[in-house]
Coordinates of C-alpha atoms in Angstrom, one line a residue:
X1 CA 0.0 0.0 0.0
X2 CA 1.3 3.4 -1.0
X3 CA 0.6 6.7 0.7
X4 CA 2.0 10.2 1.4
X5 CA 2.5 11.2 5.0
X6 CA 2.4 14.9 4.3
X7 CA 0.3 15.2 1.1
X8 CA -0.3 18.9 1.6
X9 CA 3.1 19.6 -0.1
X10 CA 1.9 18.0 -3.3
X11 CA 0.0 21.2 -4.1
X12 CA 3.4 22.6 -5.0
X13 CA 3.3 20.5 -8.1
X14 CA 1.2 23.3 -9.6
X15 CA 4.5 25.0 -10.2
X16 CA 5.5 22.4 -12.9
X17 CA 2.9 23.4 -15.6
X18 CA 3.4 27.1 -14.7
X19 CA 7.1 26.8 -15.3
X20 CA 6.5 24.8 -18.5
X21 CA 4.2 27.6 -19.9
X22 CA 6.8 30.2 -18.9
X23 CA 9.5 28.2 -20.7
X24 CA 7.3 28.0 -23.8
X25 CA 6.7 31.8 -23.8
X26 CA 10.4 32.6 -23.4
X27 CA 11.4 30.3 -26.3
X28 CA 8.7 31.9 -28.5
X29 CA 10.0 35.3 -27.6
X30 CA 13.5 34.2 -28.4
X31 CA 12.5 33.0 -31.8
X32 CA 10.8 36.3 -32.6
X33 CA 14.0 38.1 -31.8
X34 CA 16.1 35.8 -34.0
X35 CA 13.8 36.5 -37.0
X36 CA 14.7 40.2 -36.8
X37 CA 18.3 39.3 -37.6
X38 CA 17.5 37.6 -40.9
X39 CA 16.4 34.4 -42.5
X40 CA 16.0 31.5 -40.2
X41 CA 18.0 29.0 -42.3
X42 CA 20.8 31.5 -42.7
X43 CA 21.0 32.0 -39.0
X44 CA 21.1 28.3 -38.4
X45 CA 24.0 27.9 -40.8
X46 CA 25.8 30.7 -38.9
X47 CA 25.4 28.8 -35.6
X48 CA 26.2 25.2 -36.5
X49 CA 27.0 24.1 -32.8
X50 CA 23.6 25.2 -31.4
X51 CA 21.2 22.3 -30.7
X52 CA 17.5 22.7 -31.0
X53 CA 16.4 19.8 -28.7
X54 CA 19.1 19.7 -26.0
X55 CA 17.9 22.8 -24.1
X56 CA 14.4 21.4 -24.1
X57 CA 15.7 18.0 -22.7
X58 CA 17.7 19.8 -20.1
X59 CA 14.7 21.9 -19.0
X60 CA 12.5 18.8 -18.9
X61 CA 15.0 17.1 -16.6
X62 CA 15.1 20.1 -14.3
X63 CA 11.3 20.2 -14.1
X64 CA 11.2 16.5 -13.4
X65 CA 13.8 16.8 -10.7
X66 CA 11.8 19.7 -9.1
X67 CA 8.6 17.6 -9.2
X68 CA 10.3 14.6 -7.6
X69 CA 11.8 17.0 -4.9
X70 CA 8.3 18.1 -4.1
X71 CA 7.2 14.4 -3.9
X72 CA 10.1 13.7 -1.6
X73 CA 9.1 16.5 0.8
X74 CA 5.6 15.0 0.9
X75 CA 7.2 11.8 2.4
X76 CA 6.1 8.9 0.2
X77 CA 5.6 5.7 2.1
X78 CA 5.2 2.2 0.9
X79 CA 4.9 -1.1 2.7
X80 CA 2.8 -4.1 3.8
X81 CA 0.5 -2.1 6.0
X82 CA -2.2 -4.8 5.8
X83 CA -1.1 -8.4 5.4
X84 CA -3.3 -11.4 5.6
X85 CA -1.6 -14.5 7.0
X86 CA -2.7 -18.0 7.5
X87 CA -2.1 -19.2 11.1
X88 CA -3.1 -22.3 13.1
X89 CA -4.2 -22.3 16.7
X90 CA -6.7 -23.4 19.3
X91 CA -9.2 -21.6 21.6
X92 CA -8.8 -21.9 25.3
X93 CA -11.1 -20.7 28.1
X94 CA -9.5 -20.6 31.6
X95 CA -11.9 -20.7 34.5
X96 CA -10.1 -19.6 37.7
X97 CA -11.4 -20.3 41.2
X98 CA -11.2 -17.1 43.3
X99 CA -12.9 -18.4 46.4
X100 CA -11.4 -17.7 49.9
X101 CA -9.9 -21.2 50.0
X102 CA -7.6 -20.3 47.2
X103 CA -5.7 -18.0 49.6
X104 CA -4.3 -21.1 51.4
X105 CA -0.5 -21.2 51.3
X106 CA 0.1 -24.9 51.0
X107 CA 1.4 -24.1 47.5
X108 CA 3.9 -21.2 47.4
X109 CA 3.3 -18.4 47.4
X110 CA -0.5 -19.2 47.6
X111 CA -2.9 -21.3 45.6
X112 CA -4.3 -18.2 43.8
X113 CA -0.9 -16.6 43.0
X114 CA 0.4 -20.0 41.8
X115 CA -2.5 -20.3 39.5
X116 CA -1.9 -16.8 38.1
X117 CA 1.7 -17.7 37.4
X118 CA 0.6 -20.8 35.5
X119 CA -1.9 -18.9 33.4
X120 CA 0.7 -16.2 32.6
X121 CA 3.2 -18.9 31.5
X122 CA 0.6 -20.5 29.4
X123 CA -0.2 -17.2 27.7
X124 CA 3.5 -16.6 27.0
X125 CA 3.6 -20.0 25.2
X126 CA 0.6 -19.0 23.0
X127 CA 1.4 -17.6 19.5
X128 CA -1.6 -18.0 17.2
X129 CA -4.2 -19.2 19.8
X130 CA -7.1 -17.4 21.4
X131 CA -7.7 -17.1 25.1
X132 CA -10.6 -16.2 27.4
X133 CA -10.8 -15.8 31.2
X134 CA -13.6 -16.6 33.6
X135 CA -13.5 -16.1 37.4
X136 CA -15.8 -18.0 39.7
X137 CA -16.6 -18.7 43.3
X138 CA -20.2 -19.0 44.5
X139 CA -21.0 -17.2 41.2
X140 CA -19.2 -16.8 37.9
X141 CA -18.7 -14.1 35.3
X142 CA -16.5 -13.5 32.2
X143 CA -13.4 -11.5 33.1
X144 CA -12.1 -11.4 29.5
X145 CA -13.9 -12.4 26.3
X146 CA -12.0 -14.8 24.0
X147 CA -9.3 -12.8 22.2
X148 CA -5.8 -13.0 20.8
X149 CA -4.7 -9.9 22.7
X150 CA -2.3 -11.5 25.2
X151 CA -1.4 -8.1 26.7
X152 CA -5.0 -7.6 27.8
X153 CA -5.1 -11.1 29.1
X154 CA -2.2 -10.5 31.4
X155 CA -3.6 -7.2 32.5
X156 CA -6.9 -8.6 33.5
X157 CA -5.2 -11.6 35.2
X158 CA -3.2 -9.4 37.5
X159 CA -6.3 -7.7 38.9
X160 CA -8.0 -11.0 40.0
X161 CA -8.7 -11.4 43.8
X162 CA -11.4 -13.1 45.9
X163 CA -13.0 -9.7 46.6
X164 CA -14.3 -9.7 43.0
X165 CA -17.2 -12.0 43.8
X166 CA -19.3 -11.3 46.9
X167 CA -21.0 -14.7 46.9
X168 CA -18.4 -17.1 48.3
X169 CA -18.4 -20.9 47.6
X170 CA -17.3 -22.9 44.7
X171 CA -19.7 -23.5 41.8
X172 CA -17.6 -25.4 39.2
X173 CA -20.7 -26.4 37.2
X174 CA -21.6 -22.8 36.5
X175 CA -18.1 -21.9 35.5
X176 CA -17.9 -24.9 33.0
X177 CA -21.4 -24.0 31.6
X178 CA -20.4 -20.4 31.1
X179 CA -17.1 -21.4 29.4
X180 CA -19.1 -23.7 27.1
X181 CA -21.0 -20.8 25.7
X182 CA -18.0 -18.4 25.5
X183 CA -16.2 -19.9 22.5
X184 CA -16.5 -18.6 18.9
X185 CA -18.7 -20.3 16.4
X186 CA -15.8 -21.4 14.3
X187 CA -15.9 -25.1 13.6
X188 CA -13.0 -27.6 13.4
X189 CA -10.7 -25.7 15.9
X190 CA -9.6 -27.4 19.1
X191 CA -11.4 -25.9 22.2
X192 CA -10.2 -26.4 25.7
X193 CA -11.7 -25.5 29.1
X194 CA -9.1 -25.3 31.8
X195 CA -10.6 -25.2 35.3
X196 CA -8.1 -24.2 38.0
X197 CA -9.5 -25.0 41.5
X198 CA -8.9 -26.7 44.8
X199 CA -11.9 -29.0 44.1
X200 CA -14.2 -27.9 47.0
X201 CA -17.4 -28.0 45.0
X202 CA -20.3 -26.7 47.2
X203 CA -23.0 -26.6 44.5
X204 CA -22.8 -29.9 42.6
X205 CA -23.7 -30.5 38.9
X206 CA -20.1 -30.3 37.7
X207 CA -20.1 -33.8 36.2
X208 CA -23.2 -33.1 34.1
X209 CA -21.7 -29.7 32.9
X210 CA -18.4 -31.4 31.9
X211 CA -20.3 -34.2 30.0
X212 CA -22.3 -31.5 28.2
X213 CA -19.1 -29.7 27.2
X214 CA -17.6 -33.0 25.9
X215 CA -20.7 -33.6 23.8
X216 CA -20.2 -30.3 22.1
X217 CA -16.6 -31.1 21.2
X218 CA -14.8 -29.4 24.0
X219 CA -12.2 -30.8 26.4
X220 CA -12.3 -30.1 30.1
X221 CA -9.0 -30.0 32.0
X222 CA -8.8 -29.8 35.8
X223 CA -5.8 -28.3 37.5
X224 CA -6.0 -29.2 41.2
X225 CA -4.1 -26.7 43.3
X226 CA -3.2 -27.4 46.9
X227 CA -2.4 -30.4 49.1
X228 CA -4.7 -33.2 50.2
X229 CA -3.8 -32.8 53.8
X230 CA -5.2 -29.3 53.9
X231 CA -4.1 -25.9 55.1
X232 CA -5.6 -22.9 57.0
X233 CA -6.9 -19.9 55.2
X234 CA -5.1 -16.6 56.2
X235 CA -7.3 -13.6 56.8
X236 CA -4.5 -11.0 56.1
X237 CA -4.2 -9.8 59.7
X238 CA -1.9 -12.5 60.9
X239 CA -4.7 -14.8 61.9
X240 CA -6.6 -17.7 60.1
X241 CA -10.2 -18.0 59.2
X242 CA -12.4 -19.7 61.9
X243 CA -15.8 -21.4 61.8
X244 CA -18.8 -20.7 64.1
X245 CA -17.4 -22.8 66.9
X246 CA -14.1 -20.9 66.9
X247 CA -12.1 -23.7 65.3
X248 CA -9.5 -22.9 62.5
X249 CA -10.9 -23.8 59.0
X250 CA -8.8 -26.3 57.1
X251 CA -9.2 -26.6 53.3
X252 CA -7.8 -29.5 51.4
X253 CA -7.7 -30.6 47.7
X254 CA -10.5 -32.9 46.6
X255 CA -8.5 -34.9 44.0
X256 CA -11.2 -37.6 43.6
X257 CA -13.8 -35.1 42.4
X258 CA -11.3 -33.3 40.2
X259 CA -10.5 -36.6 38.5
X260 CA -14.1 -37.4 38.0
X261 CA -14.8 -34.0 36.4
X262 CA -11.8 -34.3 34.1
X263 CA -12.8 -37.8 33.0
X264 CA -16.4 -36.7 32.4
X265 CA -15.1 -33.8 30.2
X266 CA -12.8 -36.0 28.2
X267 CA -9.7 -34.1 29.4
X268 CA -7.1 -34.8 32.1
X269 CA -6.5 -34.0 35.7
X270 CA -3.2 -32.3 36.6
X271 CA -2.0 -31.8 40.2
X272 CA -0.2 -28.4 40.6
X273 CA 2.7 -28.4 43.0
X274 CA 5.8 -26.3 43.6
X275 CA 7.5 -27.3 40.4
X276 CA 7.0 -26.9 36.6
X277 CA 5.7 -30.5 36.0
X278 CA 2.1 -29.3 35.8
X279 CA 3.0 -26.6 33.3
X280 CA 4.8 -29.1 31.0
X281 CA 2.0 -31.6 31.3
X282 CA -0.6 -29.0 30.5
X283 CA 1.3 -27.8 27.4
X284 CA 1.6 -31.4 26.3
X285 CA -2.1 -32.0 26.6
X286 CA -3.0 -28.8 24.7
X287 CA -0.7 -29.8 21.9
X288 CA -2.9 -32.8 21.2
X289 CA -5.9 -30.6 20.3
X290 CA -6.7 -30.0 16.7
X291 CA -5.4 -26.8 15.3
X292 CA -7.3 -25.2 12.4
X293 CA -5.8 -22.8 9.9
X294 CA -7.3 -19.3 10.3
X295 CA -6.7 -16.1 8.5
X296 CA -5.3 -13.3 10.6
X297 CA -4.6 -9.6 9.9
X298 CA -1.1 -8.5 10.5
X299 CA -0.2 -4.8 10.7
X300 CA 3.2 -3.5 9.8
X301 CA 4.8 -0.1 9.6
X302 CA 5.0 2.1 6.5
X303 CA 8.5 2.4 5.2
X304 CA 9.8 5.8 4.1
X305 CA 10.7 5.9 0.4
X306 CA 12.2 9.4 0.2
X307 CA 15.6 7.9 -0.2
X308 CA 14.8 6.3 -3.5
X309 CA 13.2 9.5 -4.7
X310 CA 16.2 11.5 -3.7
X311 CA 18.5 9.2 -5.6
X312 CA 16.4 9.6 -8.7
X313 CA 16.6 13.4 -8.3
X314 CA 20.4 13.3 -8.0
X315 CA 20.6 11.1 -11.2
X316 CA 18.4 13.5 -13.1
X317 CA 20.6 16.5 -12.1
X318 CA 23.8 14.6 -13.0
X319 CA 22.3 13.8 -16.4
X320 CA 21.2 17.3 -16.9
X321 CA 24.7 18.6 -16.1
X322 CA 26.3 16.2 -18.5
X323 CA 24.1 17.2 -21.4
X324 CA 25.5 20.2 -23.2
X325 CA 23.6 22.9 -25.0
X326 CA 26.1 23.0 -27.9
X327 CA 27.3 20.2 -30.2
X328 CA 31.1 21.0 -30.0
X329 CA 32.7 18.9 -27.2
X330 CA 35.6 21.3 -27.0
X331 CA 33.3 23.8 -25.3
X332 CA 32.2 21.3 -22.7
X333 CA 34.0 22.8 -19.7
X334 CA 32.9 26.3 -20.5
X335 CA 29.3 25.2 -21.1
X336 CA 29.4 23.1 -17.9
X337 CA 30.6 26.1 -15.9
X338 CA 28.4 28.8 -17.5
X339 CA 25.1 27.0 -18.3
X340 CA 24.7 24.8 -15.3
X341 CA 25.5 27.0 -12.3
X342 CA 21.8 27.0 -11.4
X343 CA 21.7 23.2 -11.6
X344 CA 24.7 22.9 -9.2
X345 CA 23.0 25.2 -6.7
X346 CA 19.9 23.0 -6.9
X347 CA 22.0 19.9 -6.4
X348 CA 23.5 21.5 -3.2
X349 CA 20.0 22.3 -2.0
X350 CA 18.9 18.7 -2.6
X351 CA 21.9 17.4 -0.7
X352 CA 21.1 19.7 2.2
X353 CA 17.5 18.5 2.2
X354 CA 18.6 14.9 2.3
X355 CA 20.8 15.6 5.3
X356 CA 18.4 17.7 7.3
X357 CA 14.7 17.2 6.3
X358 CA 14.6 13.4 6.4
X359 CA 16.0 13.4 10.0
X360 CA 13.2 15.6 11.1
X361 CA 10.7 13.5 9.2
X362 CA 11.8 10.3 10.8
X363 CA 12.1 11.5 14.4
X364 CA 8.5 10.5 15.4
X365 CA 8.8 7.1 13.7
X366 CA 12.1 6.4 15.5
X367 CA 10.4 7.2 18.7
X368 CA 7.5 4.9 17.8
X369 CA 10.0 2.1 17.1
X370 CA 11.8 2.8 20.4
X371 CA 8.4 2.6 22.2
X372 CA 7.5 -0.7 20.5
X373 CA 10.8 -2.2 21.7
X374 CA 10.1 -1.2 25.2
X375 CA 6.5 -2.3 25.0
X376 CA 7.5 -5.8 23.9
X377 CA 9.8 -6.0 26.9
X378 CA 6.9 -5.1 29.2
X379 CA 8.2 -1.7 30.1
X380 CA 4.9 0.1 29.6
X381 CA 5.8 3.3 31.5
X382 CA 8.9 3.8 29.4
X383 CA 7.0 2.9 26.2
X384 CA 4.4 5.6 27.2
X385 CA 7.1 8.2 27.4
X386 CA 8.4 7.3 23.9
X387 CA 4.9 7.3 22.4
X388 CA 4.1 10.7 23.9
X389 CA 7.3 12.2 22.5
X390 CA 6.3 10.8 19.1
X391 CA 2.8 12.4 19.4
X392 CA 4.4 15.7 20.4
X393 CA 6.5 15.6 17.2
X394 CA 3.6 14.6 15.0
X395 CA 0.1 14.9 16.6
X396 CA -1.4 13.3 13.4
X397 CA 0.6 10.1 13.8
X398 CA -2.2 7.6 14.3
X399 CA 0.2 4.7 15.0
X400 CA 1.8 6.6 17.9
X401 CA -1.7 7.4 19.4
X402 CA -2.8 3.8 19.0
X403 CA 0.3 2.4 20.6
X404 CA 0.1 5.0 23.4
X405 CA -3.4 3.7 24.2
X406 CA -2.0 0.1 24.5
X407 CA 0.8 1.3 26.8
X408 CA -1.7 3.1 29.0
X409 CA -3.8 -0.1 29.0
X410 CA -0.9 -2.1 30.2
X411 CA -0.7 0.3 33.2
X412 CA -4.4 -0.1 33.9
X413 CA -5.1 3.5 33.0
X414 CA -8.3 2.6 31.2
X415 CA -9.9 6.0 30.9
X416 CA -6.7 7.5 29.4
X417 CA -6.3 4.5 27.1
X418 CA -9.8 5.0 25.7
X419 CA -9.1 8.6 25.1
X420 CA -6.0 7.7 23.0
X421 CA -7.8 5.0 21.1
X422 CA -10.5 7.6 20.2
X423 CA -7.9 10.1 18.9
X424 CA -6.2 7.3 16.9
X425 CA -9.5 6.3 15.3
X426 CA -10.1 9.9 14.3
X427 CA -6.7 10.3 12.8
X428 CA -6.5 6.9 11.1
X429 CA -7.6 6.7 7.5
X430 CA -7.3 3.0 7.1
X431 CA -10.6 1.3 8.1
X432 CA -8.9 -1.9 9.4
X433 CA -6.7 0.0 11.8
X434 CA -9.6 2.2 12.8
X435 CA -11.7 -0.9 13.5
X436 CA -9.1 -2.2 15.8
X437 CA -9.0 1.0 17.8
X438 CA -12.8 0.9 18.3
X439 CA -12.5 -2.8 19.2
X440 CA -10.0 -2.0 22.0
X441 CA -12.3 0.7 23.3
X442 CA -15.1 -1.9 23.4
X443 CA -12.9 -4.4 25.3
X444 CA -12.0 -1.8 27.9
X445 CA -15.6 -0.7 28.4
X446 CA -16.8 -4.3 28.5
X447 CA -14.2 -5.1 31.2
X448 CA -15.6 -2.2 33.3
X449 CA -19.1 -3.4 32.7
X450 CA -20.0 -0.3 30.7
X451 CA -21.9 -2.4 28.3
X452 CA -23.7 0.5 26.5
X453 CA -20.5 2.2 25.5
X454 CA -18.9 -1.2 24.6
X455 CA -21.8 -2.0 22.3
X456 CA -21.4 1.3 20.5
X457 CA -17.7 0.8 20.1
X458 CA -18.1 -2.7 18.7
X459 CA -20.7 -1.4 16.3
X460 CA -18.4 1.3 15.0
X461 CA -15.6 -1.3 14.7
X462 CA -17.9 -3.5 12.5
X463 CA -18.8 -0.5 10.4
X464 CA -15.2 -0.2 9.4
X465 CA -14.4 -3.9 9.2
X466 CA -17.6 -6.0 8.8
X467 CA -15.5 -9.2 8.4
X468 CA -14.2 -9.1 12.0
X469 CA -15.7 -12.2 13.6
X470 CA -14.1 -11.6 16.9
X471 CA -15.7 -8.1 17.2
X472 CA -19.0 -9.6 16.2
X473 CA -18.8 -12.3 18.8
X474 CA -17.8 -9.7 21.5
X475 CA -20.8 -7.6 20.5
X476 CA -23.3 -10.4 20.9
X477 CA -21.7 -11.4 24.2
X478 CA -21.8 -7.8 25.4
X479 CA -25.5 -7.6 24.5
X480 CA -26.2 -10.7 26.6
X481 CA -24.2 -9.3 29.5
X482 CA -26.1 -6.0 29.2
X483 CA -29.4 -7.9 29.2
X484 CA -28.3 -9.9 32.2
X485 CA -27.2 -6.7 34.0
X486 CA -30.5 -5.1 33.3
X487 CA -32.3 -8.2 34.7
X488 CA -30.1 -8.1 37.8
X489 CA -30.8 -4.5 38.2
X490 CA -34.5 -5.1 37.8
X491 CA -34.4 -7.9 40.3
X492 CA -32.4 -5.8 42.6
X493 CA -35.0 -3.0 42.3
X494 CA -37.8 -5.5 42.9
X495 CA -36.0 -6.8 45.9
X496 CA -35.4 -3.3 47.2
X497 CA -39.0 -2.5 46.7
X498 CA -40.0 -5.6 48.5
X499 CA -37.5 -4.9 51.3
X500 CA -38.9 -1.3 51.5
X501 CA -42.5 -2.7 51.6
X502 CA -41.5 -5.2 54.3
X503 CA -39.7 -2.5 56.2
X504 CA -42.8 -0.3 56.0
X505 CA -45.0 -3.2 57.1
X506 CA -42.6 -3.9 59.9
X507 CA -42.6 -0.2 60.9
X508 CA -46.4 -0.2 60.7
X509 CA -46.6 -3.2 62.9
X510 CA -44.1 -1.7 65.3
X511 CA -46.1 1.5 65.3
X512 CA -49.3 -0.4 66.0
X513 CA -47.6 -2.3 68.7
X514 CA -46.3 0.9 70.2
X515 CA -49.8 2.5 70.0
X516 CA -51.3 -0.6 71.6
X517 CA -48.7 -0.4 74.3
X518 CA -49.4 3.3 74.9
X519 CA -53.2 2.6 75.0
X520 CA -52.6 -0.2 77.5
X521 CA -50.4 2.0 79.5
X522 CA -53.0 4.7 79.5
X523 CA -55.7 2.3 80.5
X524 CA -53.5 1.0 83.3
X525 CA -52.8 4.5 84.5
X526 CA -56.5 5.3 84.5
X527 CA -57.2 2.1 86.4
X528 CA -54.6 3.0 88.9
X529 CA -56.0 6.5 89.2
X530 CA -59.4 5.1 89.8
X531 CA -58.1 2.6 92.3
X532 CA -56.2 5.4 94.0
X533 CA -59.4 7.5 94.1
X534 CA -61.4 4.6 95.3
X535 CA -58.8 3.8 98.0
X536 CA -58.8 7.5 99.1
X537 CA -62.6 7.4 99.6
X538 CA -62.5 4.3 101.6
X539 CA -59.8 5.6 103.8
X540 CA -61.8 8.7 104.4
X541 CA -64.9 6.7 105.3
X542 CA -62.8 4.6 107.7
X543 CA -61.3 7.7 109.3
X544 CA -64.8 9.2 109.7
X545 CA -66.2 6.0 111.1
X546 CA -63.2 5.9 113.5
X547 CA -63.8 9.5 114.6
X548 CA -67.5 8.9 115.1
X549 CA -66.8 5.7 117.2
X550 CA -64.2 7.6 119.2
X551 CA -66.7 10.4 119.8
X552 CA -69.3 7.9 121.0
X553 CA -66.9 6.3 123.4
X554 CA -65.9 9.7 124.8
X555 CA -69.6 10.7 125.4
X556 CA -70.3 7.3 127.1
X557 CA -67.3 7.9 129.4
X558 CA -68.6 11.4 130.3
X559 CA -72.1 10.1 130.9
X560 CA -70.9 7.4 133.3
X561 CA -68.8 10.0 135.2
X562 CA -71.7 12.3 135.8
X563 CA -73.9 9.5 137.2
X564 CA -71.5 8.8 140.2
X565 CA -72.2 10.8 143.6
X566 CA -70.1 13.8 144.5
X567 CA -67.4 13.4 147.3
X568 CA -66.1 16.2 149.5
X569 CA -63.0 16.1 151.5
X570 CA -62.7 18.3 154.7
X571 CA -59.5 19.2 156.3
X572 CA -59.5 19.8 160.1
X573 CA -57.4 22.3 161.8
X574 CA -56.0 20.6 164.8

């Protein structure tokens, strides 16, 4: 594919016909002046060394050199920008157990970290294969749709932790069932489901799910992580997880169930220990799967072609210098000195342009190549610096913008990566490359569960490249995930409404109960008040009766005293 990096300079080619017309007018004026001297044939005989065609040839060579010089400034580029290659590979879905039991440290550094290391090594060994990632515990969801983007696979892998799933447990059946529906629709290619777990299945149904996957032409491999003896589960604060009775929880590998699932799925069971035997055995098992030839799109850089154009310009100027206006070779040196001074000046200008202009033109591309080298080594931060320098040199360099997005994605700067992909899509003129930029935007949004934005990005990608089956598959998967999310939200809303209703009913019951209690308390107070009043009346009557009785007794005593005879005592004076 051929293109110009700076096509705006091509407008300078308008000078070529203008100079041609100017040359024609000057030659015509010169012929008119010659006719004034006499007969044309006589004048030609008087100037036998003058050539009629050599000046025209020399001028044509100069115009051609000027036109090529303008083309060289426009930076012609040619290369295999889009290349279709036939490749062979398999499709692999990895279902990784992220339950709390995977934090046990009977396998160094832990069951989960050891599993991540195995997956990363597996991805490093992939070349033309596709990979997908599912995480599961008591529930399961797709962490990465099936893709050939190994950088994204490693990025999503590093962010996995048990906190991703709130529902704890181990539902192997759901993970296998979800993996079964996550492959592409391509037939004839080997498809493998790799379940990495400690085998503590709390839900059941794993054997049936494995048999179903086998019937659909898929192989189920179980990687058992941990020891049979068991190990405690660290909580992160120096203690271990305990049950309701206060005893330390011990989690062990259930090898028997793992073997049964692998046998039902037509695969193999592999025990993961603190060595590389499991990795080698897994690679050996995957190599047995059928690999189908698929067509892949390979992108390569445009190569600068200004050097070839500059060489052609130099050759034209050299030829123009060697051609003399006169026929007599004895006057060669004089003619060379007098008639071609302008050509020598133009030659020096070309040499200066070759030494200065190309260096500036290639600076941004050199930075992009430097960033690519750092990116392949995994130095995403250093690659980002190189790409940003390239963008500063040439803000319209779509390749630098696209690679900058990948470097940011490798550092988990998702929002900044999406922004760079959008700019790259705006600057890119090639529909295939533009489609890839929108595809990456969709993958990032889908990973963040922003399904509406992901769907729009996938649709835009398909508008530019309708033959991209991977994008079409991701689009359908994203639609299903969006529908599931909407259903979950609706269920959550219904549950919230139900909880609110139950809460209101409970509050109403509590209020009624409080009102009843208040009413009972009020009645009790009234009863006590009545009792108090009644008791006060009775006391008053008793006191009155006591006073009357006492008064009667007093009167009776006085009456008895008055009825007795009076006695007088006399005192004699002796």
